[in-house]
PDB file of C-alpha atoms in Angstrom:
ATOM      1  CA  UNK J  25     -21.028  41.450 -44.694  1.00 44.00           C
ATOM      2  CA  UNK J  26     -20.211  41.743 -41.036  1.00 48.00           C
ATOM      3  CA  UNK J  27     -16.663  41.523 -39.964  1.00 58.00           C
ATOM      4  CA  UNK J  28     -16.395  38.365 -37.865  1.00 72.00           C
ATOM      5  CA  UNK J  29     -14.862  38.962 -34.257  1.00 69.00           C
ATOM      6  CA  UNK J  30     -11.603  37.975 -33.056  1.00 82.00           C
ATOM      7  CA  UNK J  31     -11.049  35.052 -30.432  1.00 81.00           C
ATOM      8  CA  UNK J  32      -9.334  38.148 -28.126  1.00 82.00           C
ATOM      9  CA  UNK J  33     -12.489  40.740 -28.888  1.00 84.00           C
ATOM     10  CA  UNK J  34     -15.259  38.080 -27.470  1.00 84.00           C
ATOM     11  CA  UNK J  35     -13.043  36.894 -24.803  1.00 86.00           C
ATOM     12  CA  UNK J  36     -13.415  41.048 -23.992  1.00 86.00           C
ATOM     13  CA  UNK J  37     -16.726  41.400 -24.765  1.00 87.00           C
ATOM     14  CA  UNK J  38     -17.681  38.350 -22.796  1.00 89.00           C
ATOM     15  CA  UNK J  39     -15.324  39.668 -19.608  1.00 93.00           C
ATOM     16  CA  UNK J  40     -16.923  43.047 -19.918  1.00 92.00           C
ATOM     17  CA  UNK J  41     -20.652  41.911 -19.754  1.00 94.00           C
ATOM     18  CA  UNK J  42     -19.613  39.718 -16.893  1.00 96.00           C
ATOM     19  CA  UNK J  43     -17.959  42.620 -15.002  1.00 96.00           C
ATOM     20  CA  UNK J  44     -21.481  44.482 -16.159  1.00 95.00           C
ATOM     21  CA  UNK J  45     -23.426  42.236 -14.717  1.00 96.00           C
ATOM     22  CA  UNK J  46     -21.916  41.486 -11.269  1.00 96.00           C
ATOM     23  CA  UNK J  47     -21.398  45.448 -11.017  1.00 95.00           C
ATOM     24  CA  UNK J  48     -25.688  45.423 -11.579  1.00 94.00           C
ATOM     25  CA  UNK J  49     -25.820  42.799  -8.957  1.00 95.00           C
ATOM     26  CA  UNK J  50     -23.804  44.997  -6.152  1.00 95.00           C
ATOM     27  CA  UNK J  51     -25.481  48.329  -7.115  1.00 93.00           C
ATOM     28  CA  UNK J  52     -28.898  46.814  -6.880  1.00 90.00           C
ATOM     29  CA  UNK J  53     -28.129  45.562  -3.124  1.00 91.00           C
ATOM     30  CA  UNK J  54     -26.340  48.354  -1.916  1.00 91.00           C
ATOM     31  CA  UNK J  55     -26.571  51.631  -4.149  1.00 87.00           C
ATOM     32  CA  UNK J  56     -23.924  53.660  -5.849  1.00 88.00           C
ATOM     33  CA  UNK J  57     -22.518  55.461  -2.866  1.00 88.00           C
ATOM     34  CA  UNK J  58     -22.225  51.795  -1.196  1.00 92.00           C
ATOM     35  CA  UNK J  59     -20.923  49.662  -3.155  1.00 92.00           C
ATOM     36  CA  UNK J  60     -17.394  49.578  -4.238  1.00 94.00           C
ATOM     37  CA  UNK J  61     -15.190  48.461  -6.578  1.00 95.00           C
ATOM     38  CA  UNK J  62     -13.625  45.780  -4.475  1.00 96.00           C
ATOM     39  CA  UNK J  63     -17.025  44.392  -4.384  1.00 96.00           C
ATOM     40  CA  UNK J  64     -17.710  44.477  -7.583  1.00 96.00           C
ATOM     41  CA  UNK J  65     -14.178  42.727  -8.715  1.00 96.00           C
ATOM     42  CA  UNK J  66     -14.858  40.206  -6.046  1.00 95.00           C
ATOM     43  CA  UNK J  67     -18.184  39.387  -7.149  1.00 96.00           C
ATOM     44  CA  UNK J  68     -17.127  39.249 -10.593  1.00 95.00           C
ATOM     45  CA  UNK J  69     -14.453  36.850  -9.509  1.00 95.00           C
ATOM     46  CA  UNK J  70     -11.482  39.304 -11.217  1.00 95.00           C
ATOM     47  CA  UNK J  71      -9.021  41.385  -9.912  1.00 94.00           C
ATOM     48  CA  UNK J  72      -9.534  45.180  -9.395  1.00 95.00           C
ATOM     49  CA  UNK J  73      -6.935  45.445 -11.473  1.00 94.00           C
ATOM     50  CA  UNK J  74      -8.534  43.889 -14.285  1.00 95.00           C
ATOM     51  CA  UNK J  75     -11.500  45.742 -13.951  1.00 95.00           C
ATOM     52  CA  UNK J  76     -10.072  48.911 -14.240  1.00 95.00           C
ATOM     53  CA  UNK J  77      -8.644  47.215 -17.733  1.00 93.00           C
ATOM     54  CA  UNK J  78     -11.750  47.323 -19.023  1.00 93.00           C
ATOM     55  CA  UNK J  79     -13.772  50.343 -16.710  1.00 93.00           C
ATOM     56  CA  UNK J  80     -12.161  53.553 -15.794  1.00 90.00           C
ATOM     57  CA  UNK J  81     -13.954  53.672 -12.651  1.00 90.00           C
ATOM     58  CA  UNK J  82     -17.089  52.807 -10.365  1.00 91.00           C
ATOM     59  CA  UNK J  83     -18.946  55.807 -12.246  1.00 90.00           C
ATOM     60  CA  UNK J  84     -18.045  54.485 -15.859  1.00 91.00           C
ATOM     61  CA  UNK J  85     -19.581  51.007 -14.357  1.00 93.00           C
ATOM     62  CA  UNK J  86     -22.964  52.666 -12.753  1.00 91.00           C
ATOM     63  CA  UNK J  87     -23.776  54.126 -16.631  1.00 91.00           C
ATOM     64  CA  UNK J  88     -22.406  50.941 -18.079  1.00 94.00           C
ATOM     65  CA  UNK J  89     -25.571  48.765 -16.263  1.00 94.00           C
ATOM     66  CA  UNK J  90     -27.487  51.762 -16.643  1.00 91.00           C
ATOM     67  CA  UNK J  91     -26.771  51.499 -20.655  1.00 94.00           C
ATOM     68  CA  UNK J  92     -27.498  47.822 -20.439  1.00 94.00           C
ATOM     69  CA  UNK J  93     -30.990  48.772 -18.919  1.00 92.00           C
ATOM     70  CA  UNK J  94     -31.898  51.604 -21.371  1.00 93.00           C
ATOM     71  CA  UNK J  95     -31.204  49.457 -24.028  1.00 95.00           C
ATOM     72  CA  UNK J  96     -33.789  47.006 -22.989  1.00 94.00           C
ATOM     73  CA  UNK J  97     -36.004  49.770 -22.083  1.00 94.00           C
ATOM     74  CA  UNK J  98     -35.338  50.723 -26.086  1.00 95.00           C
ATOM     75  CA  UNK J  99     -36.237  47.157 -27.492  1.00 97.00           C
ATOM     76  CA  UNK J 100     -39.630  47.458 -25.168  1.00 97.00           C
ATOM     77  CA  UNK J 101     -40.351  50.983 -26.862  1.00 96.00           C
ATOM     78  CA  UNK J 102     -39.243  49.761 -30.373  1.00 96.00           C
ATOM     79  CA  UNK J 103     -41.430  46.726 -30.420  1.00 97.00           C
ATOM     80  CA  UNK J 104     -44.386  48.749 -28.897  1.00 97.00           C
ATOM     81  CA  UNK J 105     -44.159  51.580 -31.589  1.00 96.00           C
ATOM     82  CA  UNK J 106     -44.169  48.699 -34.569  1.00 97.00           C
ATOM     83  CA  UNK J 107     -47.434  47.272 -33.032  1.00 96.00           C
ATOM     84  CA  UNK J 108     -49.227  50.494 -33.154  1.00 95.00           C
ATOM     85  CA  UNK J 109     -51.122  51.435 -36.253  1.00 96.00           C
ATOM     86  CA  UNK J 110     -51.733  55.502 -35.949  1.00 97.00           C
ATOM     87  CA  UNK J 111     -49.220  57.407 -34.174  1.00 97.00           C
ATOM     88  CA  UNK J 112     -51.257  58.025 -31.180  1.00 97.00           C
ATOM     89  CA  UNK J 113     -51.539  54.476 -30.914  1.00 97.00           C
ATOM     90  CA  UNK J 114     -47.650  54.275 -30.930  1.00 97.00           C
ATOM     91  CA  UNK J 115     -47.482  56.465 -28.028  1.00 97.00           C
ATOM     92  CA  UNK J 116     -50.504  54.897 -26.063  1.00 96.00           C
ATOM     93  CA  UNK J 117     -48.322  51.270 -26.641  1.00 97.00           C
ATOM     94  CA  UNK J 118     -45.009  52.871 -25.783  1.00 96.00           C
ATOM     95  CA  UNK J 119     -46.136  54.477 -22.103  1.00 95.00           C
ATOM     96  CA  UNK J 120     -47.763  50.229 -21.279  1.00 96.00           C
ATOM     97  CA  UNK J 121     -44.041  49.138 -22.513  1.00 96.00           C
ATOM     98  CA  UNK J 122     -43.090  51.418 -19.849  1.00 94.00           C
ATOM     99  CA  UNK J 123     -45.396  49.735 -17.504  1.00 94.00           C
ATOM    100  CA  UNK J 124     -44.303  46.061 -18.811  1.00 96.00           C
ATOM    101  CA  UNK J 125     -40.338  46.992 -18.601  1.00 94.00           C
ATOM    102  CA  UNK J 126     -41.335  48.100 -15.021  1.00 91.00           C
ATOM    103  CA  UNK J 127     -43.125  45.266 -14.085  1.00 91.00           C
ATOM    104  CA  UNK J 128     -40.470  42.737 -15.868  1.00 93.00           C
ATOM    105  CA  UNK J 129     -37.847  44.682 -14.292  1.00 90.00           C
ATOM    106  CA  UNK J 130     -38.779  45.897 -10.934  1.00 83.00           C
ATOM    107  CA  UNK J 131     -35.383  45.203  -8.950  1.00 81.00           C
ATOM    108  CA  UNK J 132     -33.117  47.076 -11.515  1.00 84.00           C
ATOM    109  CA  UNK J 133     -35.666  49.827 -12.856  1.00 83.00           C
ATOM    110  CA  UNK J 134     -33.942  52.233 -10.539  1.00 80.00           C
ATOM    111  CA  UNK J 135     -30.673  51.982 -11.688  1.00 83.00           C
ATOM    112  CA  UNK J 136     -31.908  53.766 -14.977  1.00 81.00           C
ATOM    113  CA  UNK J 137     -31.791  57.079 -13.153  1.00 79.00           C
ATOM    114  CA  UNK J 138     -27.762  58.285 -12.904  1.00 71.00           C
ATOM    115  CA  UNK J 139     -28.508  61.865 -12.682  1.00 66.00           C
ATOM    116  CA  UNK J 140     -27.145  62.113  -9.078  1.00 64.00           C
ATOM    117  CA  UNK J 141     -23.947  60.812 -10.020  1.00 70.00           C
ATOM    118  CA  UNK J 142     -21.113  63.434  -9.873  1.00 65.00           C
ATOM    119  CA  UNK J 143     -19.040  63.113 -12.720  1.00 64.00           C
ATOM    120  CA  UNK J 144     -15.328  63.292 -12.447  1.00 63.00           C
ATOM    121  CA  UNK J 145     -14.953  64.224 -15.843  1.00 62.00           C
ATOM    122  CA  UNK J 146     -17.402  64.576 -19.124  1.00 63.00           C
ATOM    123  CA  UNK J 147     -15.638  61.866 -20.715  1.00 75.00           C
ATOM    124  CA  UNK J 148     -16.726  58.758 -19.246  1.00 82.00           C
ATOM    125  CA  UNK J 149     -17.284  56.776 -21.773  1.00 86.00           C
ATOM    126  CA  UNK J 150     -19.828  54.637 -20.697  1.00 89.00           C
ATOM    127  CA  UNK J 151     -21.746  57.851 -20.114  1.00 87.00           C
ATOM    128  CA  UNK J 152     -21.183  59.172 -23.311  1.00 89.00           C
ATOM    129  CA  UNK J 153     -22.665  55.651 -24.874  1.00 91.00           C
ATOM    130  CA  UNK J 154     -25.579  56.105 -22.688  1.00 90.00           C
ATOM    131  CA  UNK J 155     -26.309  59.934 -24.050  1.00 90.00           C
ATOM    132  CA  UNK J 156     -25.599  59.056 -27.702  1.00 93.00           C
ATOM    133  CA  UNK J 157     -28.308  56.149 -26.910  1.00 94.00           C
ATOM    134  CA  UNK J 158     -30.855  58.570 -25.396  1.00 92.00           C
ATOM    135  CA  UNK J 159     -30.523  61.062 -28.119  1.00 94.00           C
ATOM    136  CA  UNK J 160     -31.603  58.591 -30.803  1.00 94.00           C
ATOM    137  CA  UNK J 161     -34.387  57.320 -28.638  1.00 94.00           C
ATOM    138  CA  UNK J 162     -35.680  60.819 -28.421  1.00 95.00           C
ATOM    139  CA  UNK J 163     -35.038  61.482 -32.063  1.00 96.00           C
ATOM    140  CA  UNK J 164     -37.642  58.239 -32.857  1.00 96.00           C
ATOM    141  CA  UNK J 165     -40.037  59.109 -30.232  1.00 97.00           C
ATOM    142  CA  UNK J 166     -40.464  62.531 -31.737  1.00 97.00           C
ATOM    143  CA  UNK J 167     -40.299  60.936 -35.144  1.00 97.00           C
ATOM    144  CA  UNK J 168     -43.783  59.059 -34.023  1.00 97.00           C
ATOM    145  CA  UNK J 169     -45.247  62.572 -32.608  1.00 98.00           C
ATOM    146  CA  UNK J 170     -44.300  63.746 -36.189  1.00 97.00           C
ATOM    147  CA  UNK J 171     -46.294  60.773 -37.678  1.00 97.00           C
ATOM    148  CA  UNK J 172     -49.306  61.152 -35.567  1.00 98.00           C
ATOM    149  CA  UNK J 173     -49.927  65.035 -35.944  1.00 98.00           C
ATOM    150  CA  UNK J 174     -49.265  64.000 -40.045  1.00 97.00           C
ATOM    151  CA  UNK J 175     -52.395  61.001 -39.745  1.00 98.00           C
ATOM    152  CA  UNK J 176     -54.355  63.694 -37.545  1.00 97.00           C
ATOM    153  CA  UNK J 177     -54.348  61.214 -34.400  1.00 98.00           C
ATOM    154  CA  UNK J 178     -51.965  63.551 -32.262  1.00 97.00           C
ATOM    155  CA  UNK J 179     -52.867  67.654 -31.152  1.00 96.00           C
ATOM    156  CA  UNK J 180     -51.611  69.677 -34.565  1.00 96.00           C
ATOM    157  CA  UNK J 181     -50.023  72.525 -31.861  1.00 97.00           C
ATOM    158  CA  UNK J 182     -47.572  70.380 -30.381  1.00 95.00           C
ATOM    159  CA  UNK J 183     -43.819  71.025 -30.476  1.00 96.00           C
ATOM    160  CA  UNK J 184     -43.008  66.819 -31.427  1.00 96.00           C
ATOM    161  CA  UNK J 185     -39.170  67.506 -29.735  1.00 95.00           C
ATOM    162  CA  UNK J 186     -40.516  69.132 -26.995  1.00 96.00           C
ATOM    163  CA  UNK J 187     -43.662  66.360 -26.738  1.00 96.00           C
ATOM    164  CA  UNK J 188     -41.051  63.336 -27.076  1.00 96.00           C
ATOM    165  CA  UNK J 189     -38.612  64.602 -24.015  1.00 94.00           C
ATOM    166  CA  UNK J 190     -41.956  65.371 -21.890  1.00 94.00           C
ATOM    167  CA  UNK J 191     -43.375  61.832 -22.521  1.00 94.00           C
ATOM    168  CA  UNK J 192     -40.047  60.326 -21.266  1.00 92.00           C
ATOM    169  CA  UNK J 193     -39.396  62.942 -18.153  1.00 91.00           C
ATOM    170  CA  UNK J 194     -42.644  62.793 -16.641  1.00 93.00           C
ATOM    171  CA  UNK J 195     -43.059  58.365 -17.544  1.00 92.00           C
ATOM    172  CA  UNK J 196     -39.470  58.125 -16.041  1.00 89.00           C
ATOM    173  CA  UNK J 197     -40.519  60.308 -13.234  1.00 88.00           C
ATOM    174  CA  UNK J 198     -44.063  58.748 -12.296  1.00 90.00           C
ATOM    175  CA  UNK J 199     -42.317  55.033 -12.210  1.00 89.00           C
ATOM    176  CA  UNK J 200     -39.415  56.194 -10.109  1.00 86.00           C
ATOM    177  CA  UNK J 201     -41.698  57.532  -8.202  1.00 84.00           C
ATOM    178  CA  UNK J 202     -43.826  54.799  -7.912  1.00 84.00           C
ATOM    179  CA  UNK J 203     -41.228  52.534  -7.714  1.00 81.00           C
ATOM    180  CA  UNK J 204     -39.978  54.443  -4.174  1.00 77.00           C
ATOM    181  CA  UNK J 205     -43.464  54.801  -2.445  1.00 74.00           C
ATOM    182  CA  UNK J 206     -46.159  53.882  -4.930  1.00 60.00           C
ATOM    183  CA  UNK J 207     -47.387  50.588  -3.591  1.00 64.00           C
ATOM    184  CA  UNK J 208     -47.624  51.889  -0.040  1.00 71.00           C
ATOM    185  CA  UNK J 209     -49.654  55.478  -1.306  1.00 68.00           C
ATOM    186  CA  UNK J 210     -51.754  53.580  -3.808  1.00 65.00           C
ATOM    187  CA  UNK J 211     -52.682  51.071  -0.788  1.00 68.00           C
ATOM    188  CA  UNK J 212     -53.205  54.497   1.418  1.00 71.00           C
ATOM    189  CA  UNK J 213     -55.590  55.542  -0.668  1.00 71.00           C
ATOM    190  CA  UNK J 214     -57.696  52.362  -1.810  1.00 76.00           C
ATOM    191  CA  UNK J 215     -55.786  52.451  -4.439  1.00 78.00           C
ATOM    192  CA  UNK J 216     -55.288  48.709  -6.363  1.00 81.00           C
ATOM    193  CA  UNK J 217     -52.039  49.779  -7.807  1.00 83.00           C
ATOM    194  CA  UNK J 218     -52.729  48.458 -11.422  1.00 88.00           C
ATOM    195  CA  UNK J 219     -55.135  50.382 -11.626  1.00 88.00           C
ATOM    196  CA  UNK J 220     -54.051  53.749 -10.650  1.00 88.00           C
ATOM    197  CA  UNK J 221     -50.836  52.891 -13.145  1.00 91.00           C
ATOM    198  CA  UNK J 222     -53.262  52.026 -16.126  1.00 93.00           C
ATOM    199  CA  UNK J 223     -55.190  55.283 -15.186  1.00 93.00           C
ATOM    200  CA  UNK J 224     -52.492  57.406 -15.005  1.00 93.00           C
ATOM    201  CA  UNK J 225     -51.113  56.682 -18.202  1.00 95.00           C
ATOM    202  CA  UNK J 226     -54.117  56.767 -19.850  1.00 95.00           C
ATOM    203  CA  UNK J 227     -54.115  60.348 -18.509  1.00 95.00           C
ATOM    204  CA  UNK J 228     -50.407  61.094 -19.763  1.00 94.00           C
ATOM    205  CA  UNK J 229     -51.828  59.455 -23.297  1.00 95.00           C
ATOM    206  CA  UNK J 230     -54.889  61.236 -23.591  1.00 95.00           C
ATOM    207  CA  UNK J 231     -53.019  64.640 -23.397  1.00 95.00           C
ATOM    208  CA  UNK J 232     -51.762  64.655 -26.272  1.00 96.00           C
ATOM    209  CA  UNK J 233     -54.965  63.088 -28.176  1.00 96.00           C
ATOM    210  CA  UNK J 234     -56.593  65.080 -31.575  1.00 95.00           C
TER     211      UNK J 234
END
């Protein structure tokens, strides 16, 4: 049975993802390096103070929306993989969820990326929650390149680890790419831009086809 929370622990919990989501709201409009945590406790309507109760800093609150994000990202890839019959099917669905959370998502689909943020010290622990979170994503992604080299649908020669953090590096790097300058070098280039998303993928896909 689930333990019940306390009347204090959802009055946190509710605080936090408030904090969360006005911190989302500022780093959306003005980027880590502008905003600030005065910002952020103003548009969260608390005091500085009190965010600080509850973040240990503007770092700790980048990877806490960024955590937020990837675990939407997650239930996209999740839902994808249970659709999918063979597991090359399962990886074909999971690079369109990536499309779909980019599409449903377009204003915070950058804030996914926090590998230019200099950490202050290893610990952070929203950071750490975010890393723990990737690790099992890449564990079940590699599960499903396991699957599909077992039913014969996925290339018998490839390393499933080394195929699962590929798939996400080079996805995560095509939409943030995309997401920067796509539209305009899709549009240089006669390009529609659905199009040259749906073919790329099914490039990426096809790679990795028996």
């Amino acid at each position: 049975m689930l333990q019940q929370l306390s009347r204090r622990e959802k009055e946190r919990q509710a605080r936090e993802a408030e904090i969360v989501a006005a911190a989302e709201a500022v780093f959306c409009q003005k980027g880590f390096d502008g905003a600030s945590m005065d910002e952020i406790a103003k548009a969260a309507q608390f005091t500085k103070r009190t965010v600080y109760q509850y973040f240990s800093g503007k770092e700790d609150l980048y990877f806490a929306v960024a955590l937020k994000q990837f675990q939407q990202l997650l239930a996209y890839f999740r839902a994808a993989v249970a659709a999918g019959d063979s597991g090359f099917e399962k990886i074909q669905r999971a690079g369109l969820a990536y499309y779909q959370y980019y599409k449903d998502h377009p204003d915070t689909f950058l804030l996914l990326y926090t590998g230019f943020i200099q950490v202050s010290a290893p610990d952070v622990p929203q950071r750490q929650k975010l890393l723990e979170l990737k690790r099992a994503a890449f564990g079940e992604l590699s599960a499903v390149f396991e699957e599909g080299k077992a039913d014969g649908s996925i290339r018998a020669d490839l390393d499933e680890a080394k195929a699962a953090y590929s798939f996400i590096f080079v996805h995560s790097g095509f939409f943030q790419m995309f997401s920067e300058s796509g539209h305009s070098f899709a549009g240089n280039h006669g390009l529609g831009a659905e199009e040259f998303i749906l073919f790329t993928l099914g490039l990426l896909s096809d790679a990795v086809r028996a």
